[in-house]
Short mmCIF file of C-alpha atoms and ligand atoms in Angstrom, two decimals:
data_model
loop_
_atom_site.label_atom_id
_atom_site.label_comp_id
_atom_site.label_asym_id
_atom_site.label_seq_id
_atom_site.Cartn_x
_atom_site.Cartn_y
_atom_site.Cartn_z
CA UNK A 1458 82.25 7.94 209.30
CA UNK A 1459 82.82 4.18 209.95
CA UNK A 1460 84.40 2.64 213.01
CA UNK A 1461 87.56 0.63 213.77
CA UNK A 1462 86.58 -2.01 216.29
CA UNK A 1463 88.82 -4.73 217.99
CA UNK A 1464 88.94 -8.33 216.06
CA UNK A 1465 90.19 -11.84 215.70
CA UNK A 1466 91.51 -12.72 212.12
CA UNK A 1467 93.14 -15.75 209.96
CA UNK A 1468 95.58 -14.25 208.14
CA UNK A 1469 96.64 -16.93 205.78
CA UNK A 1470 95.34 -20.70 205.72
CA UNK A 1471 96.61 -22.79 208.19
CA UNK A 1472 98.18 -19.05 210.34
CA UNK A 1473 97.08 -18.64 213.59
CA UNK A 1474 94.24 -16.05 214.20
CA UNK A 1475 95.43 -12.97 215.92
CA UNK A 1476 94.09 -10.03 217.09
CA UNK A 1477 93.47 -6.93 214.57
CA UNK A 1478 90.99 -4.30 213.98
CA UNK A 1479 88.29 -3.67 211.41
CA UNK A 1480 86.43 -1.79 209.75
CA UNK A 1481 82.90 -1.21 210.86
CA UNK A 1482 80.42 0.99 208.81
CA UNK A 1483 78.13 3.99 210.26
CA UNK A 1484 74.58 2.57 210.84
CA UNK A 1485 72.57 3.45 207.83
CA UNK A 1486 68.55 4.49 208.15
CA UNK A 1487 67.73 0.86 208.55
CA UNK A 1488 70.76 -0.97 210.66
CA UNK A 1489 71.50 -1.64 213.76
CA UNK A 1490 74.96 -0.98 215.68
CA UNK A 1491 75.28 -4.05 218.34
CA UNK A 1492 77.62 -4.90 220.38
CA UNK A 1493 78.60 -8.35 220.45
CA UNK A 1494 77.88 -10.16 223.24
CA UNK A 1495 79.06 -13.82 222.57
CA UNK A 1496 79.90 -15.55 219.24
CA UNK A 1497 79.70 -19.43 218.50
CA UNK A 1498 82.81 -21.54 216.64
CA UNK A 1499 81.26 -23.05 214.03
CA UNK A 1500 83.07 -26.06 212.06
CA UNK A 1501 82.52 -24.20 209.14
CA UNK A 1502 84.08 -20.97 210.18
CA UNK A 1503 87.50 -23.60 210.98
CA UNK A 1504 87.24 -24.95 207.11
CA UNK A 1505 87.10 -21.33 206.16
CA UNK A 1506 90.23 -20.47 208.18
CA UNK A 1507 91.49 -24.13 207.17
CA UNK A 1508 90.09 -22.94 203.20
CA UNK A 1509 88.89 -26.82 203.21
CA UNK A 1510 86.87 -25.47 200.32
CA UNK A 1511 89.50 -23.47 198.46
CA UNK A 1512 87.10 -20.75 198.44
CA UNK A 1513 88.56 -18.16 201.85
CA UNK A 1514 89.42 -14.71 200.86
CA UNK A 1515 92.26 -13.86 203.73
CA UNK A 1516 92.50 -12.62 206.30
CA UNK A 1517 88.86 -13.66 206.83
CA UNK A 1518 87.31 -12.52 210.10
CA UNK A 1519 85.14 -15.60 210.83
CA UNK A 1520 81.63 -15.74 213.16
CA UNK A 1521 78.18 -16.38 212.63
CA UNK A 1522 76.78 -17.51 215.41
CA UNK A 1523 76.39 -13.93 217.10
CA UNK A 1524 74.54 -12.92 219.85
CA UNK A 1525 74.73 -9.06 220.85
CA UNK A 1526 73.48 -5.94 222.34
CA UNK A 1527 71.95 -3.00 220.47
CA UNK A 1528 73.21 0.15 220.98
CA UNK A 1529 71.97 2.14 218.31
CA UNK A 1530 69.60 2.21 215.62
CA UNK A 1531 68.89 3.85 212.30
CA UNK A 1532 66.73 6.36 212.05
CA UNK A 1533 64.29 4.24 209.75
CA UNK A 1534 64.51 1.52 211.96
CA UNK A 1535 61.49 -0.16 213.29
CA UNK A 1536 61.06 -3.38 214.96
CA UNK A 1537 64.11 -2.94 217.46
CA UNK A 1538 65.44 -0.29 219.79
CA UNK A 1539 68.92 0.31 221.52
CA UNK A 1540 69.07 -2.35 224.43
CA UNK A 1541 67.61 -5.36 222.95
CA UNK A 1542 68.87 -8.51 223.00
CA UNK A 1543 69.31 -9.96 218.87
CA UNK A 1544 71.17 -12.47 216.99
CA UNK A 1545 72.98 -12.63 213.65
CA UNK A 1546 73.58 -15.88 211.85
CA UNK A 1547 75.00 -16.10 208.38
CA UNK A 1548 72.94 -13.69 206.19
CA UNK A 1549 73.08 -10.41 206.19
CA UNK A 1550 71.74 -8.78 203.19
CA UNK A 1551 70.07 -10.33 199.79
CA UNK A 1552 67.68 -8.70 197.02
CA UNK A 1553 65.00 -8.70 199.12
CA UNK A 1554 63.27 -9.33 195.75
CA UNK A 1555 63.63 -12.52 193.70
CA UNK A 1556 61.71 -15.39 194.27
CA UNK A 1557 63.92 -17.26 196.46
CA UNK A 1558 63.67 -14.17 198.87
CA UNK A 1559 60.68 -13.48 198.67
CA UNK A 1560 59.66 -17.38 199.82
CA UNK A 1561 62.13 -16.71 202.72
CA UNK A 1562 65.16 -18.77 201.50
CA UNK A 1563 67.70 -15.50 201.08
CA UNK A 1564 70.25 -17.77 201.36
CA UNK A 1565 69.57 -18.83 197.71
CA UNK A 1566 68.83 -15.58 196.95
CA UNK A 1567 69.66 -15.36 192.68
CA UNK A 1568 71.58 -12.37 192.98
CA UNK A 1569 73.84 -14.11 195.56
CA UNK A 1570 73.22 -13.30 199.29
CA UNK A 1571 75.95 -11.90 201.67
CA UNK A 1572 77.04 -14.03 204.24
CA UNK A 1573 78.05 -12.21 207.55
CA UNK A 1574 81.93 -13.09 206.83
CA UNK A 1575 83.93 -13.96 203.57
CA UNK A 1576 81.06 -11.98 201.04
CA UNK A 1577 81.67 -9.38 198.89
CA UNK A 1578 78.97 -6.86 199.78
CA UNK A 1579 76.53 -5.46 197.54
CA UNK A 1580 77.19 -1.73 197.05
CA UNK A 1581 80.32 -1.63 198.73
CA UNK A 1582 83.75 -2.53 198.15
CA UNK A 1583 85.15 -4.52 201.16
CA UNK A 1584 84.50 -8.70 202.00
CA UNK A 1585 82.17 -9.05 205.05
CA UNK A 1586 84.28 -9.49 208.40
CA UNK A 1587 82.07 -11.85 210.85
CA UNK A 1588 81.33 -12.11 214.85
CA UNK A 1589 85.21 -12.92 215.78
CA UNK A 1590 84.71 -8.74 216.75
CA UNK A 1591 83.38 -6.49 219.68
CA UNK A 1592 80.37 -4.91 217.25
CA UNK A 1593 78.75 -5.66 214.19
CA UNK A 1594 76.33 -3.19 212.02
CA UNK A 1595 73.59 -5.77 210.56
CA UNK A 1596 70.49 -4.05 208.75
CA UNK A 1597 67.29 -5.21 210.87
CA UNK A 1598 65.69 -7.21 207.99
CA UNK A 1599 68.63 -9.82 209.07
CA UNK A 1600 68.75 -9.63 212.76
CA UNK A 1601 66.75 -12.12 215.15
CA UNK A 1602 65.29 -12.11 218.69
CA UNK A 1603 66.76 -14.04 221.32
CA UNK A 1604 64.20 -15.38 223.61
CA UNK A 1605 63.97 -13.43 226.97
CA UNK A 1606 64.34 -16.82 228.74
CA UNK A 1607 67.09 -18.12 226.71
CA UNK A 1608 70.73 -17.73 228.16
CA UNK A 1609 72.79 -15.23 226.00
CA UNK A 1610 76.17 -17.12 225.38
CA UNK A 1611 74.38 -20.54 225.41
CA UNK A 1612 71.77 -19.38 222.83
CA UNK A 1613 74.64 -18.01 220.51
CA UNK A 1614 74.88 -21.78 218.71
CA UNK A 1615 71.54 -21.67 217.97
CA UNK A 1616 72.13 -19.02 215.16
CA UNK A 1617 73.70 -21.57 213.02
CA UNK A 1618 74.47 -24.91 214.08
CA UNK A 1619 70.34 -24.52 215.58
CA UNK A 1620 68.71 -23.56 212.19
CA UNK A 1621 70.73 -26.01 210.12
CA UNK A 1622 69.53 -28.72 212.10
CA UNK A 1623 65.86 -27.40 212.63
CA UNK A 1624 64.99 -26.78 208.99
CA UNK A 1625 65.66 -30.60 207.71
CA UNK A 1626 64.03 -31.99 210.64
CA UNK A 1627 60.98 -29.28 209.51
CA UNK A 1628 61.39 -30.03 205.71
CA UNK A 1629 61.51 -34.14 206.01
CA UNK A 1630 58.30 -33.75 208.13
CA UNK A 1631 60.21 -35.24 212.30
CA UNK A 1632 57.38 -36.18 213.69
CA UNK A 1633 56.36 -38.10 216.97
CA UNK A 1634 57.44 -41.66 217.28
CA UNK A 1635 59.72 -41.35 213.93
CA UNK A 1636 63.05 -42.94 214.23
CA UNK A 1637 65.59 -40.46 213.29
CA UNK A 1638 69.89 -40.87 213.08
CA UNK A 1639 72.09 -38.43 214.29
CA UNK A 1640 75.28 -38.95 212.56
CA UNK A 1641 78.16 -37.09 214.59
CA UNK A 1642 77.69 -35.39 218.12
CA UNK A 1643 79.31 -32.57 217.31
CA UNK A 1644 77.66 -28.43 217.77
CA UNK A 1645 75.29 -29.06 214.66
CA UNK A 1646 75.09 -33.01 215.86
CA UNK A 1647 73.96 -32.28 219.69
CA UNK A 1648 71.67 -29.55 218.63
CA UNK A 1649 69.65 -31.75 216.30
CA UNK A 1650 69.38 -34.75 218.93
CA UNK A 1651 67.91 -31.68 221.52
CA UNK A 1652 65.43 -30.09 218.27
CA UNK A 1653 64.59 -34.12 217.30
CA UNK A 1654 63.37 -35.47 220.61
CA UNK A 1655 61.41 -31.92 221.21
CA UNK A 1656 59.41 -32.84 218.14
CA UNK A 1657 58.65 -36.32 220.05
CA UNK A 1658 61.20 -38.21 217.54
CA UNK A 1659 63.17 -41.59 218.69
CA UNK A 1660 66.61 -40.67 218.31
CA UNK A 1661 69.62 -42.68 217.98
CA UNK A 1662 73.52 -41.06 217.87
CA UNK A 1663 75.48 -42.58 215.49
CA UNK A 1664 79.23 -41.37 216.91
CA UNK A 1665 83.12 -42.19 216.49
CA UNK A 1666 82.88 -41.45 219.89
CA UNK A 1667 82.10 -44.12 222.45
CA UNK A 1668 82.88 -41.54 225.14
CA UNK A 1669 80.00 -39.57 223.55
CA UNK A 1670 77.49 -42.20 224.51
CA UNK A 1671 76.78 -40.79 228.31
CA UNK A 1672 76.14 -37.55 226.79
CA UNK A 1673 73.94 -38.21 224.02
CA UNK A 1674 71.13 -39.96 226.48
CA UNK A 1675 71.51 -36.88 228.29
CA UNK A 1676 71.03 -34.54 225.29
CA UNK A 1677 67.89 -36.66 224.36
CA UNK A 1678 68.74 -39.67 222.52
CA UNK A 1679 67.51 -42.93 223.16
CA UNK A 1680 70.25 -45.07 221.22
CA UNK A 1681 73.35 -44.74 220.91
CA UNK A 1682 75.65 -46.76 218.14
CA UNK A 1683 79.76 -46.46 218.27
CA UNK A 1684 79.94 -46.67 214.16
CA UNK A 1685 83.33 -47.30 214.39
CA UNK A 1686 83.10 -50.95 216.38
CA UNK A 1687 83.05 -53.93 214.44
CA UNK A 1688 79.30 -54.97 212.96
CA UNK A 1689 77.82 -51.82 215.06
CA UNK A 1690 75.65 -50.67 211.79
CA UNK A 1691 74.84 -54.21 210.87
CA UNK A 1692 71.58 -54.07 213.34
CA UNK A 1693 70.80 -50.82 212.26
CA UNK A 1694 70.00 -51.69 208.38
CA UNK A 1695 66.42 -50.77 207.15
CA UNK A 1696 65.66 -48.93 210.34
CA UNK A 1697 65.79 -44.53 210.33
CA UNK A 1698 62.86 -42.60 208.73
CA UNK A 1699 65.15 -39.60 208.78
CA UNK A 1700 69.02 -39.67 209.24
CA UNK A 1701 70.49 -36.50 209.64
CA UNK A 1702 74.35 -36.28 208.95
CA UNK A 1703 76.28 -33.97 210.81
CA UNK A 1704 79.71 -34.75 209.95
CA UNK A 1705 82.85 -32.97 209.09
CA UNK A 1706 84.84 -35.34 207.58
CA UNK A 1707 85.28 -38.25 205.25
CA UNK A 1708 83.27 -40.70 205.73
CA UNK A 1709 81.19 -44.16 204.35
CA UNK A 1710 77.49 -42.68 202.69
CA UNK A 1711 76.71 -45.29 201.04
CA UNK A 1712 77.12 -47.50 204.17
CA UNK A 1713 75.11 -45.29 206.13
CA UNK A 1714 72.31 -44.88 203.14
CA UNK A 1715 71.43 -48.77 203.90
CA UNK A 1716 70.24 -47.66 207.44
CA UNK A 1717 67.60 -45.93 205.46
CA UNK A 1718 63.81 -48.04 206.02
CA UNK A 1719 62.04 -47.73 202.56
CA UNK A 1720 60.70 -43.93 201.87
CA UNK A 1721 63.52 -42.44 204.27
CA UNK A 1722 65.50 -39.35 204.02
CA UNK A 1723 69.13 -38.89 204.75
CA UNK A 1724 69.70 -35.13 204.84
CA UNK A 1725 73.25 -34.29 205.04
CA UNK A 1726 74.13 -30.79 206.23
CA UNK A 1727 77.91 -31.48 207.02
CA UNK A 1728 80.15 -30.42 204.51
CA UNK A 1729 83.51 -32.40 204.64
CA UNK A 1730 86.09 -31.04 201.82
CA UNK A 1731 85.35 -33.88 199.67
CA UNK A 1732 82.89 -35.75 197.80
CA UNK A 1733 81.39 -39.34 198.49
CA UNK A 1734 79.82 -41.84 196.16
CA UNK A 1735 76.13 -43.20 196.91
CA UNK A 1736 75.21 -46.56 194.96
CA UNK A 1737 72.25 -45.27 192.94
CA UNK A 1738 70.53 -49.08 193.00
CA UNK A 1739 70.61 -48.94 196.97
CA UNK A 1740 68.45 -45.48 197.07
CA UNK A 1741 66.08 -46.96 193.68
CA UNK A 1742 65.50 -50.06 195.92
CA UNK A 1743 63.03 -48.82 198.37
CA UNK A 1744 62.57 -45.45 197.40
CA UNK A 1745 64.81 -43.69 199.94
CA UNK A 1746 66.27 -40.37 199.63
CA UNK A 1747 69.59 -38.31 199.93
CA UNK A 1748 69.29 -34.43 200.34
CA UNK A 1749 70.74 -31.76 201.43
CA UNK A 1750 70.37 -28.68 203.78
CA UNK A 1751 71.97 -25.61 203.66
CA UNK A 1752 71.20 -23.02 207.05
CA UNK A 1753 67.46 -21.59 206.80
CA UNK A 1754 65.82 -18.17 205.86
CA UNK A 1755 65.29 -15.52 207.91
CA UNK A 1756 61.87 -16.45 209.09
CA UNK A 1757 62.90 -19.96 209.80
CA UNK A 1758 65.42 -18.94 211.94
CA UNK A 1759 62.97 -16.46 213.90
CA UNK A 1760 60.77 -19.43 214.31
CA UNK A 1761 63.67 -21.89 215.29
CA UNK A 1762 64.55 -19.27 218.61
CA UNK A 1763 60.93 -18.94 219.56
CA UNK A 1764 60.78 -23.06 219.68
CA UNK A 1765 63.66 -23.48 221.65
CA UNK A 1766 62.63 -20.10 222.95
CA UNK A 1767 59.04 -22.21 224.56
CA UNK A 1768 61.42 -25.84 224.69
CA UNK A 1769 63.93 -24.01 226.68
CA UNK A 1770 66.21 -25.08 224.51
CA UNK A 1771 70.30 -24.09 224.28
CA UNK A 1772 73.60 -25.19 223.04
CA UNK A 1773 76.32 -27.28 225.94
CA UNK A 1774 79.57 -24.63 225.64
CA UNK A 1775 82.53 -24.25 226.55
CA UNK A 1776 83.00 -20.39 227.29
CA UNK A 1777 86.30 -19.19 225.83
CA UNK A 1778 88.53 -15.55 225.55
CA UNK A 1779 89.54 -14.99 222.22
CA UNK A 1780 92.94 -15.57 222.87
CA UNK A 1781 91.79 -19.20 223.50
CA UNK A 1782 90.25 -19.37 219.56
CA UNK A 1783 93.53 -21.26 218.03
CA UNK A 1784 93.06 -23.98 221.14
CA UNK A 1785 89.94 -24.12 220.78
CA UNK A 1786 90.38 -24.26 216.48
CA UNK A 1787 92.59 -27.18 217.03
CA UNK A 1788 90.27 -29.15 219.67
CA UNK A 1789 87.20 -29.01 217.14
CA UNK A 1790 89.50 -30.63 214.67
CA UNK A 1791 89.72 -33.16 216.59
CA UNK A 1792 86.51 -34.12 217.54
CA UNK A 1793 87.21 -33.21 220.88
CA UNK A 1794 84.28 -30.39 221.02
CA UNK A 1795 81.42 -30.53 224.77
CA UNK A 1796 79.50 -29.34 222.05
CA UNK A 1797 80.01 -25.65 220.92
CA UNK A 1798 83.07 -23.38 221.90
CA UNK A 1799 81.83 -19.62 222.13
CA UNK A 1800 83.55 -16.44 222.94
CA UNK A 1801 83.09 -14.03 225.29
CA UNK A 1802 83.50 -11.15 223.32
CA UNK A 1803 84.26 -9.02 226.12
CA UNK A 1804 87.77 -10.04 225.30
CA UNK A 1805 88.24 -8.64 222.23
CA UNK A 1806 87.83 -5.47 224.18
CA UNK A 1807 90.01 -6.38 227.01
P1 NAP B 2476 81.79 -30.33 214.87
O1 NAP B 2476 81.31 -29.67 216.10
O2 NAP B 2476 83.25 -30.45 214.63
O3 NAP B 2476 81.10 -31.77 214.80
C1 NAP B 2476 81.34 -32.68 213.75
C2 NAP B 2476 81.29 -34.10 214.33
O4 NAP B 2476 81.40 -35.03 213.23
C3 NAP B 2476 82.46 -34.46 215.23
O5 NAP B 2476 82.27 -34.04 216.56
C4 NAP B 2476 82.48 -35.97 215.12
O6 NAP B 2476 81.44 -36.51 215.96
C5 NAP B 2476 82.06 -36.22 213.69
N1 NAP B 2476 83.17 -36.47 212.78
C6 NAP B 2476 84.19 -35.63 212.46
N2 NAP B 2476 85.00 -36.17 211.53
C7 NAP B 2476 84.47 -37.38 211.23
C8 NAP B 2476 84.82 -38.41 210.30
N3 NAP B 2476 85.88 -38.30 209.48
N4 NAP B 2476 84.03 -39.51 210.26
C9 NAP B 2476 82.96 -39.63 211.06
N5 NAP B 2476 82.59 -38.68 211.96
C10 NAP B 2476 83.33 -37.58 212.04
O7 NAP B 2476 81.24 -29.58 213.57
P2 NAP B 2476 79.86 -28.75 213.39
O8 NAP B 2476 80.11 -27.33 213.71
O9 NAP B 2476 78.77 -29.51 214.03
O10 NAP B 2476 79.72 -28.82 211.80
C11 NAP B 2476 79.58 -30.07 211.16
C12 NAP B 2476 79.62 -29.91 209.65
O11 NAP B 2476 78.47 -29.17 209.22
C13 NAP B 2476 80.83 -29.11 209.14
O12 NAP B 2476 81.28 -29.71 207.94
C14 NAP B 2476 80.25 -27.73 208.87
O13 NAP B 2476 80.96 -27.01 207.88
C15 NAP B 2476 78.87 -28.11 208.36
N6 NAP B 2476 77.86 -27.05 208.45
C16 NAP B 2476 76.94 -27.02 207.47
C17 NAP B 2476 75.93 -26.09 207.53
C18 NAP B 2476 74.87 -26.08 206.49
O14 NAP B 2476 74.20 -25.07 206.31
N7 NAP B 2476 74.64 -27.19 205.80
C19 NAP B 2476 75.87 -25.18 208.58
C20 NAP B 2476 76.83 -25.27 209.59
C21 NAP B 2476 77.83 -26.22 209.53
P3 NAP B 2476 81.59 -37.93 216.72
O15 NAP B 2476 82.75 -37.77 217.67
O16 NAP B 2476 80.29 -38.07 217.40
O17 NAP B 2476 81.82 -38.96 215.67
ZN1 ZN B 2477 77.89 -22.46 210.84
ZN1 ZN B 2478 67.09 -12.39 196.34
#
């Protein structure tokens, strides 16, 4: 016997989300029912409703930045019980098996992993319908603790826009003392200055956004540079370790590869709809690097929450109803984002 539970859904790209009801399945052995408690707005879950990627299966039923509440468990369950305070990000099943699981990167899993919205899922017959909803049924090999000391709603970012940003600065070795870019102040951008200067890094912002600057020193960063004013990069040539690129849209790589010192990294993680070019003789000329970053496993994202867990570490939201989601949609578009919208999902159930 599944459940119909209140939601939030795109029907068509470019339609407004509005308010409809899904499908939720009975908890098997090993799932747990929860009760959403507060779900992030992702850029990503906008180019999905947008289908910047041409890829959306509508109506899509975005969210993966959950935090909720058990309130019931499988009867094989056994690391959680009803009450406790967990997470969902964007995985919610793989093989469990292939080697790409197995090393804790299920979302490369071979036989595809399924993403908490927009995935077919294995064994079943319906696409995956994400956090824009009152309750979610996740099986516990996918679910997370939040951090006792952490604040609910402001920890909710973390289950995205906090692992994709934690597992470059991880992988490209952040260290103290290392200069490191942030390109964008944006959710992903404001959680990766907070995650770089907790790992002792120099940080500098690289924004559109003058207006950005007085926040960024706040958030953690040192520098600041408004790429958009004439010769602002010019003093930055030769100068990041690690750049991590954050942005959304269109912009100049290959401009923003030269900031690279010999042996640097830029990791991008932002996806915008389309491709850039990168001179090839500019990265062969001092050995630098361009990579790229796609969320983190499981256990990554476990060990993300219990660093910002000790770090105290959250996301800056705005708190919104879910009839404020289309606003909201529209404001991230813009830019104009103080740094992660979430939802109170105790309006999907008003
Ligand atoms: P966001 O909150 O909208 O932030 C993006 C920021 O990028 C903006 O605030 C803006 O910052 C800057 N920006 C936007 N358009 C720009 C342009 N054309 N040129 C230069 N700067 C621009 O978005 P988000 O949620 O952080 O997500 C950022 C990107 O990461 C999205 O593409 C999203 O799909 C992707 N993403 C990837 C992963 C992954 O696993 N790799 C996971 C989550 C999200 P300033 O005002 O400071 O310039
Ligand atoms: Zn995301
Ligand atoms: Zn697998």
């Amino acid at each position: 016997m599944s459940k119909m539970v209140p939601a939030y859904s795109a029907p068509a790209a470019n339609a407004p989300l509005s308010p409809t009801s899904i499908e939720r399945r009975d908890p098997g052995p090993h799932d747990l029912d929860i009760e959403i408690l507060y779900c992030g707005i992702c850029h990503s879950d906008l180019h999905k409703v947008r289908n910047d990627w041409g890829n959306t299966h509508f109506p899509l039923v975005p969210g993966h930045e959950i935090v909720g509440r058990v309130t019931s468990t499988g009867d094989q369950v056994t690391g959680f019980h009803s009450g406790d305070l967990v997470g969902v990000g964007c995985l919610v099943d793989s093989c469990r098996t292939c080697p790409e699981c197995r090393a804790g990167h299920e979302m490369f899993c071979r036989d595809g992993a399924t993403f908490s919205f927009d995935t077919f899922e294995k064994g079943r017959k319906q696409w995956t319908a994400g956090g824009f909803s009152a309750s979610i049924v996740v099986d516990e090999r996918y679910v997370l603790r939040i951090p006792q000391r952490l604040d609910p709603a402001r920890a909710a970012p973390l289950l995205c826009g906090g692992i994709t940003t934690y597992s470059p600065l991880r992988q490209f070795g952040c260290k103290r003392g290392d200069e490191v870019a942030v390109v964008g102040l944006g959710g992903l951008g404001h959680l990766a200055v907070k995650l770089a200067a907790s790992l002792g890094a120099e940080v500098t912002v690289l924004s559109t956004s003058r207006t950005k600057e007085n926040d960024a020193r706040r958030l953690g960063a040192k520098r600041f540079v408004a790429t958009r004013e004439p010769g602002a990069l010019d003093a930055e040539v030769g100068r990041y370790d690690l750049i991590v690129d954050t942005v959304s849209g269109p912009h100049d790589l290959d401009k923003q590869a030269g900031l690279l010192r010999s042996f640097g990294t830029m990791v991008l993680v932002g996806l915008p709809p389309s491709g850039a070019p990168v001179d090839v003789s500019g990265l062969v000329n001092g050995n630098k690097r361009v990579a790229g970053s796609n969320i983190g496993g499981i256990a990554e994202t476990q060990e993300m929450l219990d660093h910002c867990g000790k770090n105290g570490i959250v996301a800056d939201i705005e708190l919104i109803r879910a009839d404020q989601i289309n606003a909201a949609n529209q404001r991230l578009e813009q830019g104009d984002v103080h740094y992660r919208f979430v939802i109170d999902a105790a309006s999907f159930r008003a």
